PDB file of N, CA and C in Angstrom:
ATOM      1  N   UNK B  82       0.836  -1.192   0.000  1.00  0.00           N
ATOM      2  CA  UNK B  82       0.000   0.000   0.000  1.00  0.00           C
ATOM      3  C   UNK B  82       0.881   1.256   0.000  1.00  0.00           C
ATOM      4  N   UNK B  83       0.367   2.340  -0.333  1.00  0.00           N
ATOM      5  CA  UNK B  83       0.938   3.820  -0.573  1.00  0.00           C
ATOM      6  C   UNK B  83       1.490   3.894   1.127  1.00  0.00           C
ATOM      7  N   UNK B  84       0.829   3.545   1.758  1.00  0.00           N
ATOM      8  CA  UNK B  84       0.976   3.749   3.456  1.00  0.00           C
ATOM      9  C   UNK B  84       2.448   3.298   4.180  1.00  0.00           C
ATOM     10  N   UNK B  85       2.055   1.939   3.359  1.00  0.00           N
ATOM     11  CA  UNK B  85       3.213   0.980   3.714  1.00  0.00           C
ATOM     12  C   UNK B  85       4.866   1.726   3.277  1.00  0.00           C
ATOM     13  N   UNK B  86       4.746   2.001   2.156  1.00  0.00           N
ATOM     14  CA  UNK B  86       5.676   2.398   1.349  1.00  0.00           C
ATOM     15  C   UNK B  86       5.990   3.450   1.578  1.00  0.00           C
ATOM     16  N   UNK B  87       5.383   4.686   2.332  1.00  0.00           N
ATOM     17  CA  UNK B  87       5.466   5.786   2.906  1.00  0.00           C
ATOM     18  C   UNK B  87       6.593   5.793   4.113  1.00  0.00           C
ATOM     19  N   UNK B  88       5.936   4.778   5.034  1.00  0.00           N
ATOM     20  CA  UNK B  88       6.247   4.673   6.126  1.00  0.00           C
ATOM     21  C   UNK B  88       8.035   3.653   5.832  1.00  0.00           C
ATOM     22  N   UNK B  89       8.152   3.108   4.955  1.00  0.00           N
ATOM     23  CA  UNK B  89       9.328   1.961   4.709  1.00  0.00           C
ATOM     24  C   UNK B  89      10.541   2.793   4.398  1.00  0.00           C
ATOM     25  N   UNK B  90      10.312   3.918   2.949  1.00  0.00           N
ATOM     26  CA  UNK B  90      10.930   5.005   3.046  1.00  0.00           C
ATOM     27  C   UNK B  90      11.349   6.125   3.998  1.00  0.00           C
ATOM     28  N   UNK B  91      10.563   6.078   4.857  1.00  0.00           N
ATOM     29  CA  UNK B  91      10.712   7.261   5.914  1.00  0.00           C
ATOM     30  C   UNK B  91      11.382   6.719   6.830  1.00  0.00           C
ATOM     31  N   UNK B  92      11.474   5.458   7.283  1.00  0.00           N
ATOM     32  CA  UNK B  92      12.259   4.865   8.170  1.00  0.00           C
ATOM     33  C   UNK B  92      14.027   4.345   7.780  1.00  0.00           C
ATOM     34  N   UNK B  93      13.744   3.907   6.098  1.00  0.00           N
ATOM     35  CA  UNK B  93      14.673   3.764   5.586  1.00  0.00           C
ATOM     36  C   UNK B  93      15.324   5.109   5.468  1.00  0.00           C
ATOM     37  N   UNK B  94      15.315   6.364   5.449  1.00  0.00           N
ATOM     38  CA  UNK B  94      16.007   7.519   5.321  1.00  0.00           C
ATOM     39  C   UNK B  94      16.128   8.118   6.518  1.00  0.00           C
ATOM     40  N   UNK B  95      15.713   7.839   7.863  1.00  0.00           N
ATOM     41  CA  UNK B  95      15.865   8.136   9.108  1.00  0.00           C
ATOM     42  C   UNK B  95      14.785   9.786   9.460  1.00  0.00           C
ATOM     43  N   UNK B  96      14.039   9.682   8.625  1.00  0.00           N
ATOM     44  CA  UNK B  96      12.717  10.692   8.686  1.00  0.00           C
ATOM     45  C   UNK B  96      11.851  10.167   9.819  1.00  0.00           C
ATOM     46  N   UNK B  97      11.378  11.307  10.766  1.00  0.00           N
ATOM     47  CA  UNK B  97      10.397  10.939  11.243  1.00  0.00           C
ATOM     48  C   UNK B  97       8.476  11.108  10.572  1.00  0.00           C
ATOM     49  N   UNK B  98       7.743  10.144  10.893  1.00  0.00           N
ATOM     50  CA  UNK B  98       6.891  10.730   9.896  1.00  0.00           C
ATOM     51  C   UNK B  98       5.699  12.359  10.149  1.00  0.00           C
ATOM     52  N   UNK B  99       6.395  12.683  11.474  1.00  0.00           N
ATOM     53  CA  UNK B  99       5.804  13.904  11.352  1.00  0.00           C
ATOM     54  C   UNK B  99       6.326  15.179  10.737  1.00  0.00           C
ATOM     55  N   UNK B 100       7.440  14.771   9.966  1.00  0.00           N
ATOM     56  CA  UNK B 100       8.556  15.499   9.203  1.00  0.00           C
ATOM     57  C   UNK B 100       7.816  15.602   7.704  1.00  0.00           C
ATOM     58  N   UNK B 101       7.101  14.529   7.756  1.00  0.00           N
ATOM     59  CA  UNK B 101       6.981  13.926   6.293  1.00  0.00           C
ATOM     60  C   UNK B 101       5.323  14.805   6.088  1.00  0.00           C
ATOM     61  N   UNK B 102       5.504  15.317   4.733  1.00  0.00           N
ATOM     62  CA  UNK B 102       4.301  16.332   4.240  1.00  0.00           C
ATOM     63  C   UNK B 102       3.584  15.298   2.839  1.00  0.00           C
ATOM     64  N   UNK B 103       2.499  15.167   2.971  1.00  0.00           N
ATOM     65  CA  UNK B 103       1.928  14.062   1.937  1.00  0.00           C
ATOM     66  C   UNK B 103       1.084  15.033   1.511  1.00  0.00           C
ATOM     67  N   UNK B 104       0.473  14.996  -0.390  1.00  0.00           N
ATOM     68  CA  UNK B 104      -0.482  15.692  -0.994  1.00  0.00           C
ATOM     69  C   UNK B 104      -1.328  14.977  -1.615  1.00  0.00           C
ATOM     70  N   UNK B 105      -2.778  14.789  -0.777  1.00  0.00           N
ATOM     71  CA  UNK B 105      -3.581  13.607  -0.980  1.00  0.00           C
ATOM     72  C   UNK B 105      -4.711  14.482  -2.362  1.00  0.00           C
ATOM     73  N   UNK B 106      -5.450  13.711  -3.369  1.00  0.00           N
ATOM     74  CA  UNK B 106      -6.098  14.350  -4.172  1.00  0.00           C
ATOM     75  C   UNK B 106      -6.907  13.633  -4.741  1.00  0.00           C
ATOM     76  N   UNK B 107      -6.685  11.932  -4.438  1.00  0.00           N
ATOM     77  CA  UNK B 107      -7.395  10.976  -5.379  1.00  0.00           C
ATOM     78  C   UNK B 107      -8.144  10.378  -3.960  1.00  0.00           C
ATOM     79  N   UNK B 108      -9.071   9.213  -4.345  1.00  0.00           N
ATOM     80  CA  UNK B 108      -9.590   8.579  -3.800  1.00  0.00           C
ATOM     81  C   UNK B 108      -8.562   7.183  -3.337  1.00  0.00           C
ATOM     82  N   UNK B 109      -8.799   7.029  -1.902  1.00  0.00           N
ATOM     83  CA  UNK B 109      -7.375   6.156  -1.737  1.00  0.00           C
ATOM     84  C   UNK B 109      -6.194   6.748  -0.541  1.00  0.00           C
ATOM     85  N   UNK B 110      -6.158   8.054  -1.332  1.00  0.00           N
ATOM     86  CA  UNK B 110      -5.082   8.798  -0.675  1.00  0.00           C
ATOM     87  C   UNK B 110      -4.955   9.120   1.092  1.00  0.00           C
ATOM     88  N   UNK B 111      -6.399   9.352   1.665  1.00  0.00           N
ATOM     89  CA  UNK B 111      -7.265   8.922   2.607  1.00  0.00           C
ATOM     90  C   UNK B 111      -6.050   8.428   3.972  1.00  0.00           C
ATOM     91  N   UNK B 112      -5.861   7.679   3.502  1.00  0.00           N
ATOM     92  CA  UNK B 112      -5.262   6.432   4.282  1.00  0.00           C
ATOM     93  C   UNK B 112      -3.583   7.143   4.675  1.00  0.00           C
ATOM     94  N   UNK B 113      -3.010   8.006   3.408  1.00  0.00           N
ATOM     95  CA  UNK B 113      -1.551   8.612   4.044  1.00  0.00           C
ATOM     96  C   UNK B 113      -1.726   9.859   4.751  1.00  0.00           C
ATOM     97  N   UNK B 114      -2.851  10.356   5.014  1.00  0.00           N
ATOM     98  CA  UNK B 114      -3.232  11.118   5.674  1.00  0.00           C
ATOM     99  C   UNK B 114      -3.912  10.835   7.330  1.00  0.00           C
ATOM    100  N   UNK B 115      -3.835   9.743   7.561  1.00  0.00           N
ATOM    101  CA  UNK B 115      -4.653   9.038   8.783  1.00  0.00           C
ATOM    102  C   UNK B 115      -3.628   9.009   9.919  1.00  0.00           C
ATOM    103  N   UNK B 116      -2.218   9.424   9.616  1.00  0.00           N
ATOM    104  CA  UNK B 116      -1.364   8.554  10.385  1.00  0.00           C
ATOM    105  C   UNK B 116      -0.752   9.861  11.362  1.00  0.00           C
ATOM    106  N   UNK B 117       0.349  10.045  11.439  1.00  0.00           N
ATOM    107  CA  UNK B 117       1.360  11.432  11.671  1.00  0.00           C
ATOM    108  C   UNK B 117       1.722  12.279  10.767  1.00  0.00           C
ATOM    109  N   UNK B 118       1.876  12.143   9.386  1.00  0.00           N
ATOM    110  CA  UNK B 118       2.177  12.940   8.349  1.00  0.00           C
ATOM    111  C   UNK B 118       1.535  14.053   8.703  1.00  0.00           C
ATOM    112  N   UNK B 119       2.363  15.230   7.873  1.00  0.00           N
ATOM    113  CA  UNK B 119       1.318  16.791   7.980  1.00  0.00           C
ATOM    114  C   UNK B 119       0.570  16.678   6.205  1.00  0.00           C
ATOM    115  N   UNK B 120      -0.387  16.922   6.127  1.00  0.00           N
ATOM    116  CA  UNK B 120      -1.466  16.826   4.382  1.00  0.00           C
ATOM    117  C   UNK B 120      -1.423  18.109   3.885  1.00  0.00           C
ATOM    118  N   UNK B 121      -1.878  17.856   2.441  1.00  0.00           N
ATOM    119  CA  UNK B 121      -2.352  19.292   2.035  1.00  0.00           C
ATOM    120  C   UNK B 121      -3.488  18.465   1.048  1.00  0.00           C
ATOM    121  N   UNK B 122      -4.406  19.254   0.807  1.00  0.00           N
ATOM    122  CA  UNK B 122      -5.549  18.577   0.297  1.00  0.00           C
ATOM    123  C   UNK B 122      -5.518  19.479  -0.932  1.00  0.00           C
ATOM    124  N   UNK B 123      -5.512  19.724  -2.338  1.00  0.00           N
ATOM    125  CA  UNK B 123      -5.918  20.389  -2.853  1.00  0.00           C
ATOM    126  C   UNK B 123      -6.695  20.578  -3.432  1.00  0.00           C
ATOM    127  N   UNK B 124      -7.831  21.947  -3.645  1.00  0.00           N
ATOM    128  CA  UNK B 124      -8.977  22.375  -4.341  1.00  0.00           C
ATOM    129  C   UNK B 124      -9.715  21.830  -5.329  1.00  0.00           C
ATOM    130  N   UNK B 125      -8.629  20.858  -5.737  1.00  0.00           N
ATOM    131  CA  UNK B 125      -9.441  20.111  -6.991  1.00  0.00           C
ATOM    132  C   UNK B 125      -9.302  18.512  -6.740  1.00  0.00           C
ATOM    133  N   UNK B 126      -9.523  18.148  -5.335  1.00  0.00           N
ATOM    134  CA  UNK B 126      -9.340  16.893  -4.555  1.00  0.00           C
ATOM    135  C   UNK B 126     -10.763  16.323  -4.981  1.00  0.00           C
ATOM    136  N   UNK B 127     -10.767  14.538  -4.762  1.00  0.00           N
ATOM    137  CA  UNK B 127     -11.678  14.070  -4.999  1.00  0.00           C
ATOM    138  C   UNK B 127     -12.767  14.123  -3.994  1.00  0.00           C
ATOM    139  N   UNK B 128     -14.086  14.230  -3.723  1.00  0.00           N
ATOM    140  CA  UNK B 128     -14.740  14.664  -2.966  1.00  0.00           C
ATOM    141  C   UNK B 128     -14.942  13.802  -1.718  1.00  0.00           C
ATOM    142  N   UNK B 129     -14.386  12.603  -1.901  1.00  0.00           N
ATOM    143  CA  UNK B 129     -14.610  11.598  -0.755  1.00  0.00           C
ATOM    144  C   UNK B 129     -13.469  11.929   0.522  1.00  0.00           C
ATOM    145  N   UNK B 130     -12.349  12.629   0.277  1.00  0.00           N
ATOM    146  CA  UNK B 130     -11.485  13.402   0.667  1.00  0.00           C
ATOM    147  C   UNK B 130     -11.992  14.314   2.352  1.00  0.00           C
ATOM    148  N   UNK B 131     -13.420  14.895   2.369  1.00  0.00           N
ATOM    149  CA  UNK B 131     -13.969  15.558   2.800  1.00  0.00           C
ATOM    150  C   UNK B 131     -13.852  15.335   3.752  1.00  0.00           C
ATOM    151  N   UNK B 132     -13.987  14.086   4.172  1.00  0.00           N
ATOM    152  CA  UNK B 132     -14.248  13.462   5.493  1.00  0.00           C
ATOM    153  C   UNK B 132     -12.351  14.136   6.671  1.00  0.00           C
ATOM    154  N   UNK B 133     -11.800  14.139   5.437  1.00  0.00           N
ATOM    155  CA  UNK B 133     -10.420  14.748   6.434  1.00  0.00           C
ATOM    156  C   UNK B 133     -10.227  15.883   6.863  1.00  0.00           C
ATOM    157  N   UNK B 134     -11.523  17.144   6.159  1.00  0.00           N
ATOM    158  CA  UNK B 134     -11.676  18.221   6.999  1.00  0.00           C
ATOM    159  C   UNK B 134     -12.254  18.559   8.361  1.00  0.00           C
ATOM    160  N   UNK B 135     -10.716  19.166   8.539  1.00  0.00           N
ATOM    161  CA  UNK B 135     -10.968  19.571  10.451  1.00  0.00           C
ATOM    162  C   UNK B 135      -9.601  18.907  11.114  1.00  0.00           C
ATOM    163  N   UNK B 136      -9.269  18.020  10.621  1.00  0.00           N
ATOM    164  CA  UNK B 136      -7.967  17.211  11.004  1.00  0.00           C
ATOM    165  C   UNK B 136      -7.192  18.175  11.109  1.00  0.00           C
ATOM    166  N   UNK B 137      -6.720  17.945  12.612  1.00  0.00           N
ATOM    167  CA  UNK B 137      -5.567  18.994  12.972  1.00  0.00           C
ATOM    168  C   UNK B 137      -3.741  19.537  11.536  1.00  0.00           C
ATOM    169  N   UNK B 138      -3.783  18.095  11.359  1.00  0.00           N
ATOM    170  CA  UNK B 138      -2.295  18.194  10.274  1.00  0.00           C
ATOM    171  C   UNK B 138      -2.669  18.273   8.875  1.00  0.00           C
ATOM    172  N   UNK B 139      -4.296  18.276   8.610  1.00  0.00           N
ATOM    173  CA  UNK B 139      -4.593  18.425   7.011  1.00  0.00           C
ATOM    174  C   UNK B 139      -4.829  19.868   6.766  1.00  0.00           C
ATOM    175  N   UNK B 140      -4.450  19.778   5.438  1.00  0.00           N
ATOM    176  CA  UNK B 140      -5.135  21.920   5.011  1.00  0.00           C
ATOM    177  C   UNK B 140      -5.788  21.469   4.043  1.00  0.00           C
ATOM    178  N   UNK B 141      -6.715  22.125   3.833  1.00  0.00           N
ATOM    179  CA  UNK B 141      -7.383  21.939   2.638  1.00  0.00           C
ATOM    180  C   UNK B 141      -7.140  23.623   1.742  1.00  0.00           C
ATOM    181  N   UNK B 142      -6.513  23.228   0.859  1.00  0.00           N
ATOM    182  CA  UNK B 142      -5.628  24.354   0.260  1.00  0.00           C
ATOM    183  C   UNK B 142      -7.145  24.772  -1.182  1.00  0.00           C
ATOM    184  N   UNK B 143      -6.923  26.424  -1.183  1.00  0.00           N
ATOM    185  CA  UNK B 143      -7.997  27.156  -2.053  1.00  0.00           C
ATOM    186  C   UNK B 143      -7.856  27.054  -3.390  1.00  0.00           C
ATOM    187  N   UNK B 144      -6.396  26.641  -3.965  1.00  0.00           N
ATOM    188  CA  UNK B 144      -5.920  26.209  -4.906  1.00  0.00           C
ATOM    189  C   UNK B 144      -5.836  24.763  -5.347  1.00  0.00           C
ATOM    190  N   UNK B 145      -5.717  24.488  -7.193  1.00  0.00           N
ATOM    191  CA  UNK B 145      -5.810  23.734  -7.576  1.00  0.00           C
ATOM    192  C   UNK B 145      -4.288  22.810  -7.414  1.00  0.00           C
ATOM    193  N   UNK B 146      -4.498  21.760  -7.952  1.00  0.00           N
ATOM    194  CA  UNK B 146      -2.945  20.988  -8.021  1.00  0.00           C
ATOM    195  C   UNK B 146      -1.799  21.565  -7.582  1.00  0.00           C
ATOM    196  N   UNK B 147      -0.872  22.063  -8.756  1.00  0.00           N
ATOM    197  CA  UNK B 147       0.424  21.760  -7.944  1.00  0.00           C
ATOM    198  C   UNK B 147       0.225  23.633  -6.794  1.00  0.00           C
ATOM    199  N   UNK B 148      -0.154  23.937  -7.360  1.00  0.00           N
ATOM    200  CA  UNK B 148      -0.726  25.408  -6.731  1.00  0.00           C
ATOM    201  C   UNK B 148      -1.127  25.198  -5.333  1.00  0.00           C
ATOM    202  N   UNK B 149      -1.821  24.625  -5.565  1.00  0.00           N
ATOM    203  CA  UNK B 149      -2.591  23.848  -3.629  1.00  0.00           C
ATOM    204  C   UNK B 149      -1.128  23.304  -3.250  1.00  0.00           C
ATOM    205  N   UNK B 150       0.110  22.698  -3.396  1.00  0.00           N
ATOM    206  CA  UNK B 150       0.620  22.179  -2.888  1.00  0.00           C
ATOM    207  C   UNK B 150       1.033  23.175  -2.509  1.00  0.00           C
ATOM    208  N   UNK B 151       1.859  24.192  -3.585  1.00  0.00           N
ATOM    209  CA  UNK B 151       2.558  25.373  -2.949  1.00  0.00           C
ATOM    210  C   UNK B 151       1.803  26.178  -1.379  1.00  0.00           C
ATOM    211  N   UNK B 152       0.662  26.108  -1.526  1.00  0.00           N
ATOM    212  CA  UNK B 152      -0.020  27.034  -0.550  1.00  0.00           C
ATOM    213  C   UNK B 152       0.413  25.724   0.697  1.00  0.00           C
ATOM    214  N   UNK B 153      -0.335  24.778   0.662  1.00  0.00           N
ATOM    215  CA  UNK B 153       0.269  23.642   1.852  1.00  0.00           C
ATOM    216  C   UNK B 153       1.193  24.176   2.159  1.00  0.00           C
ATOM    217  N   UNK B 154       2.118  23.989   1.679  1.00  0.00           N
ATOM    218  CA  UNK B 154       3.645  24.323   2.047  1.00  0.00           C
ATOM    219  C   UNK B 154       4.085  25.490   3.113  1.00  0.00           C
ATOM    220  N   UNK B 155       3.106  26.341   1.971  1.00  0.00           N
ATOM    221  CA  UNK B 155       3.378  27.607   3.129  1.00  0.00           C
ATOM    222  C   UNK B 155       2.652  27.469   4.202  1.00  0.00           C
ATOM    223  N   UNK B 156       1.507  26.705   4.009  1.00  0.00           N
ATOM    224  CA  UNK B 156       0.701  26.570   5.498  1.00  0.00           C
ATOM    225  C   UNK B 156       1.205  26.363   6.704  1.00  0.00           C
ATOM    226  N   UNK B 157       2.204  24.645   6.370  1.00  0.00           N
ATOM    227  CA  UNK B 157       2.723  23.977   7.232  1.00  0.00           C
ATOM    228  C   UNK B 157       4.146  24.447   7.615  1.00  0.00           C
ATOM    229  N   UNK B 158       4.808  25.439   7.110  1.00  0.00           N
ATOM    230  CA  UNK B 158       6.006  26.121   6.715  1.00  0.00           C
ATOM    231  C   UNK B 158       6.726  25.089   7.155  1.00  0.00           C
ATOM    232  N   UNK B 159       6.748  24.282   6.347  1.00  0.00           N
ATOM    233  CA  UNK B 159       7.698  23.222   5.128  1.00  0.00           C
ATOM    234  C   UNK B 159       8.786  23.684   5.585  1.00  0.00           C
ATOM    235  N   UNK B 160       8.969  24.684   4.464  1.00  0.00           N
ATOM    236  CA  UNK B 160      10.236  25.190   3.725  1.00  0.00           C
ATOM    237  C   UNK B 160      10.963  25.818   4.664  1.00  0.00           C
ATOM    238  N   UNK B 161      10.294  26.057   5.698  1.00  0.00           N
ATOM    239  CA  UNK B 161      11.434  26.952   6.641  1.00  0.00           C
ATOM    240  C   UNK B 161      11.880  26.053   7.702  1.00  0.00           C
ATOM    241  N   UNK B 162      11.109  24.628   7.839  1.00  0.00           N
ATOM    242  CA  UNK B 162      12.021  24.151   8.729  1.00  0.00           C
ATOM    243  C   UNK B 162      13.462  24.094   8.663  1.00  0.00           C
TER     244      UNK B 162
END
Protein backbone atom coordinates (compact mmCIF):
# COMPACT_ATOMS: atom_id res chain seq x y z
CA UNK A 1 0.00 0.00 0.00
CA UNK A 2 0.94 3.82 -0.57
CA UNK A 3 0.98 3.75 3.46
CA UNK A 4 3.21 0.98 3.71
CA UNK A 5 5.68 2.40 1.35
CA UNK A 6 5.47 5.79 2.91
CA UNK A 7 6.25 4.67 6.13
CA UNK A 8 9.33 1.96 4.71
CA UNK A 9 10.93 5.01 3.05
CA UNK A 10 10.71 7.26 5.91
CA UNK A 11 12.26 4.86 8.17
CA UNK A 12 14.67 3.76 5.59
CA UNK A 13 16.01 7.52 5.32
CA UNK A 14 15.86 8.14 9.11
CA UNK A 15 12.72 10.69 8.69
CA UNK A 16 10.40 10.94 11.24
CA UNK A 17 6.89 10.73 9.90
CA UNK A 18 5.80 13.90 11.35
CA UNK A 19 8.56 15.50 9.20
CA UNK A 20 6.98 13.93 6.29
CA UNK A 21 4.30 16.33 4.24
CA UNK A 22 1.93 14.06 1.94
CA UNK A 23 -0.48 15.69 -0.99
CA UNK A 24 -3.58 13.61 -0.98
CA UNK A 25 -6.10 14.35 -4.17
CA UNK A 26 -7.40 10.98 -5.38
CA UNK A 27 -9.59 8.58 -3.80
CA UNK A 28 -7.37 6.16 -1.74
CA UNK A 29 -5.08 8.80 -0.67
CA UNK A 30 -7.26 8.92 2.61
CA UNK A 31 -5.26 6.43 4.28
CA UNK A 32 -1.55 8.61 4.04
CA UNK A 33 -3.23 11.12 5.67
CA UNK A 34 -4.65 9.04 8.78
CA UNK A 35 -1.36 8.55 10.38
CA UNK A 36 1.36 11.43 11.67
CA UNK A 37 2.18 12.94 8.35
CA UNK A 38 1.32 16.79 7.98
CA UNK A 39 -1.47 16.83 4.38
CA UNK A 40 -2.35 19.29 2.03
CA UNK A 41 -5.55 18.58 0.30
CA UNK A 42 -5.92 20.39 -2.85
CA UNK A 43 -8.98 22.37 -4.34
CA UNK A 44 -9.44 20.11 -6.99
CA UNK A 45 -9.34 16.89 -4.55
CA UNK A 46 -11.68 14.07 -5.00
CA UNK A 47 -14.74 14.66 -2.97
CA UNK A 48 -14.61 11.60 -0.75
CA UNK A 49 -11.49 13.40 0.67
CA UNK A 50 -13.97 15.56 2.80
CA UNK A 51 -14.25 13.46 5.49
CA UNK A 52 -10.42 14.75 6.43
CA UNK A 53 -11.68 18.22 7.00
CA UNK A 54 -10.97 19.57 10.45
CA UNK A 55 -7.97 17.21 11.00
CA UNK A 56 -5.57 18.99 12.97
CA UNK A 57 -2.29 18.19 10.27
CA UNK A 58 -4.59 18.43 7.01
CA UNK A 59 -5.13 21.92 5.01
CA UNK A 60 -7.38 21.94 2.64
CA UNK A 61 -5.63 24.35 0.26
CA UNK A 62 -8.00 27.16 -2.05
CA UNK A 63 -5.92 26.21 -4.91
CA UNK A 64 -5.81 23.73 -7.58
CA UNK A 65 -2.95 20.99 -8.02
CA UNK A 66 0.42 21.76 -7.94
CA UNK A 67 -0.73 25.41 -6.73
CA UNK A 68 -2.59 23.85 -3.63
CA UNK A 69 0.62 22.18 -2.89
CA UNK A 70 2.56 25.37 -2.95
CA UNK A 71 -0.02 27.03 -0.55
CA UNK A 72 0.27 23.64 1.85
CA UNK A 73 3.65 24.32 2.05
CA UNK A 74 3.38 27.61 3.13
CA UNK A 75 0.70 26.57 5.50
CA UNK A 76 2.72 23.98 7.23
CA UNK A 77 6.01 26.12 6.72
CA UNK A 78 7.70 23.22 5.13
CA UNK A 79 10.24 25.19 3.72
CA UNK A 80 11.43 26.95 6.64
CA UNK A 81 12.02 24.15 8.73
Amino acid sequence: SKTEALRFLAHGWGLPLHSVLVEASQQGDDQLLSGLTLGVVPQDHDPCLETLRGHRRVYFASKPQAWGLLEGLDHHHFLRR
